[in-house]
Amino acid sequence: MTERRATCHCGAVELRVTLSAPLESAARCDCSFCRRRAAPNVSARRENVHVVRGAETLTRYGFGTDTAQHYFCRICGIYMYHVRRSDPSECGVNLGTLEGVNPAEYEPMRWNDGVNHPSDR
């Protein structure tokens, strides 16, 4: 497991994240929300996502069943991470927020089928 620092664009939010999967496993989702957001994410256990700075600046967005909880910086709007609806003990962390990581290096990227998600049945 690799510990990483993640920051939003304006620097108001900083996370310390221990990833549970390699960067090469990053994926995109095609659900109605993620398709519009277009940010690839990589997995981390929920207990391994720590807000170092800016907890009061994070804002949450949920839709549908509200199981997936998406967290953004309320100042610059950057999506930081979300709690997965398929497994609420897991988070997807925005690959682009991880310090020293260029998401373009991981293309082509796998797509997850969020349109036909089992949690929506």
Coordinates of C-alpha atoms in Angstrom, one line a residue:
M1 CA 0.0 0.0 0.0
T2 CA 1.2 3.4 -0.9
E3 CA 0.6 6.6 1.0
R4 CA 0.0 9.7 -1.1
R5 CA -0.8 13.4 -0.6
A6 CA -3.8 14.7 -2.5
T7 CA -4.7 18.4 -2.9
C8 CA -7.4 20.4 -4.6
H9 CA -6.5 23.2 -7.1
C10 CA -6.6 26.1 -4.6
G11 CA -4.8 24.2 -1.8
A12 CA -7.6 24.6 0.7
V13 CA -8.1 20.8 1.0
E14 CA -5.3 18.3 1.6
L15 CA -5.8 14.6 2.1
R16 CA -3.4 11.8 3.2
V17 CA -4.4 8.7 1.4
T18 CA -3.1 5.1 1.6
L19 CA -4.1 3.5 -1.6
S20 CA -5.3 -0.1 -1.6
A21 CA -4.7 -0.6 -5.3
P22 CA -1.9 0.3 -7.7
L23 CA -2.2 3.5 -9.8
E24 CA -2.4 1.3 -12.9
S25 CA -5.8 0.1 -11.7
A26 CA -7.3 3.6 -12.0
A27 CA -10.7 3.6 -13.8
R28 CA -13.5 5.9 -14.9
C29 CA -17.2 5.4 -14.4
D30 CA -19.9 6.0 -16.9
C31 CA -22.8 6.7 -14.5
S32 CA -24.7 9.9 -15.1
F33 CA -22.6 11.8 -12.6
C34 CA -19.1 10.5 -13.2
R35 CA -19.5 10.6 -16.9
R36 CA -19.9 14.4 -16.6
R37 CA -17.2 14.8 -14.0
A38 CA -14.7 12.7 -16.1
A39 CA -12.2 12.2 -13.3
P40 CA -10.4 8.8 -13.1
N41 CA -10.2 7.4 -9.6
V42 CA -8.1 4.8 -7.7
S43 CA -9.1 2.8 -4.7
A44 CA -8.5 3.4 -1.0
R45 CA -10.1 1.9 2.1
R46 CA -12.4 4.5 3.7
E47 CA -10.4 4.4 7.0
N48 CA -7.2 5.3 5.0
V49 CA -8.5 8.6 3.6
H50 CA -7.6 11.3 6.1
V51 CA -8.4 15.0 5.8
V52 CA -5.2 16.8 6.8
R53 CA -6.5 20.3 6.0
G54 CA -9.8 21.8 4.9
A55 CA -12.5 19.6 6.4
E56 CA -14.7 22.6 6.7
T57 CA -14.1 23.4 3.0
L58 CA -15.2 20.0 1.8
T59 CA -18.8 19.8 0.6
R60 CA -20.7 16.6 -0.1
Y61 CA -22.9 15.7 -3.0
G62 CA -25.2 12.7 -3.2
F63 CA -27.9 11.6 -5.7
G64 CA -30.2 8.6 -6.3
T65 CA -29.9 6.3 -3.3
D66 CA -27.4 8.7 -1.7
T67 CA -25.1 5.8 -0.9
A68 CA -22.2 7.2 -3.0
Q69 CA -21.0 10.4 -1.3
H70 CA -18.9 12.7 -3.5
Y71 CA -16.6 15.2 -1.8
F72 CA -15.5 18.5 -3.4
C73 CA -13.6 21.6 -2.4
R74 CA -16.3 24.3 -2.1
I75 CA -13.7 27.0 -3.2
C76 CA -12.2 25.7 -6.4
G77 CA -14.8 22.9 -7.1
I78 CA -12.3 20.0 -7.5
Y79 CA -13.7 16.5 -6.8
M80 CA -11.4 14.9 -4.2
Y81 CA -12.9 11.5 -3.5
H82 CA -16.2 9.6 -3.1
V83 CA -17.5 6.8 -0.9
R84 CA -18.4 3.9 -3.2
R85 CA -22.0 2.7 -3.5
S86 CA -20.8 -0.8 -4.3
D87 CA -18.8 -1.0 -1.1
P88 CA -19.2 1.9 1.4
S89 CA -16.0 0.8 3.1
E90 CA -14.1 1.8 -0.1
C91 CA -13.4 5.2 -1.6
G92 CA -12.4 6.3 -5.1
V93 CA -9.8 9.0 -4.9
N94 CA -9.4 11.4 -7.8
L95 CA -6.2 10.4 -9.6
G96 CA -5.6 14.0 -10.7
T97 CA -5.4 15.2 -7.1
L98 CA -2.5 12.9 -6.1
E99 CA 0.8 14.8 -5.9
G100 CA 3.3 13.8 -8.6
V101 CA 0.8 11.8 -10.6
N102 CA -0.2 12.7 -14.2
P103 CA -3.4 10.8 -15.2
A104 CA -2.4 10.9 -18.9
E105 CA 0.3 8.4 -18.1
Y106 CA -2.4 5.8 -17.3
E107 CA -4.3 6.0 -20.5
P108 CA -6.0 4.1 -22.0
M109 CA -8.1 3.6 -18.9
R110 CA -10.6 1.0 -17.9
W111 CA -14.3 2.1 -17.7
N112 CA -16.6 0.8 -15.0
D113 CA -20.3 0.2 -15.9
G114 CA -22.0 2.7 -13.6
V115 CA -25.1 2.9 -15.8
N116 CA -26.0 -0.7 -14.9
H117 CA -24.8 -0.7 -11.4
P118 CA -26.0 -3.7 -9.2
S119 CA -26.8 -1.3 -6.3
D120 CA -29.4 0.4 -8.5
R121 CA -31.4 -2.8 -9.0

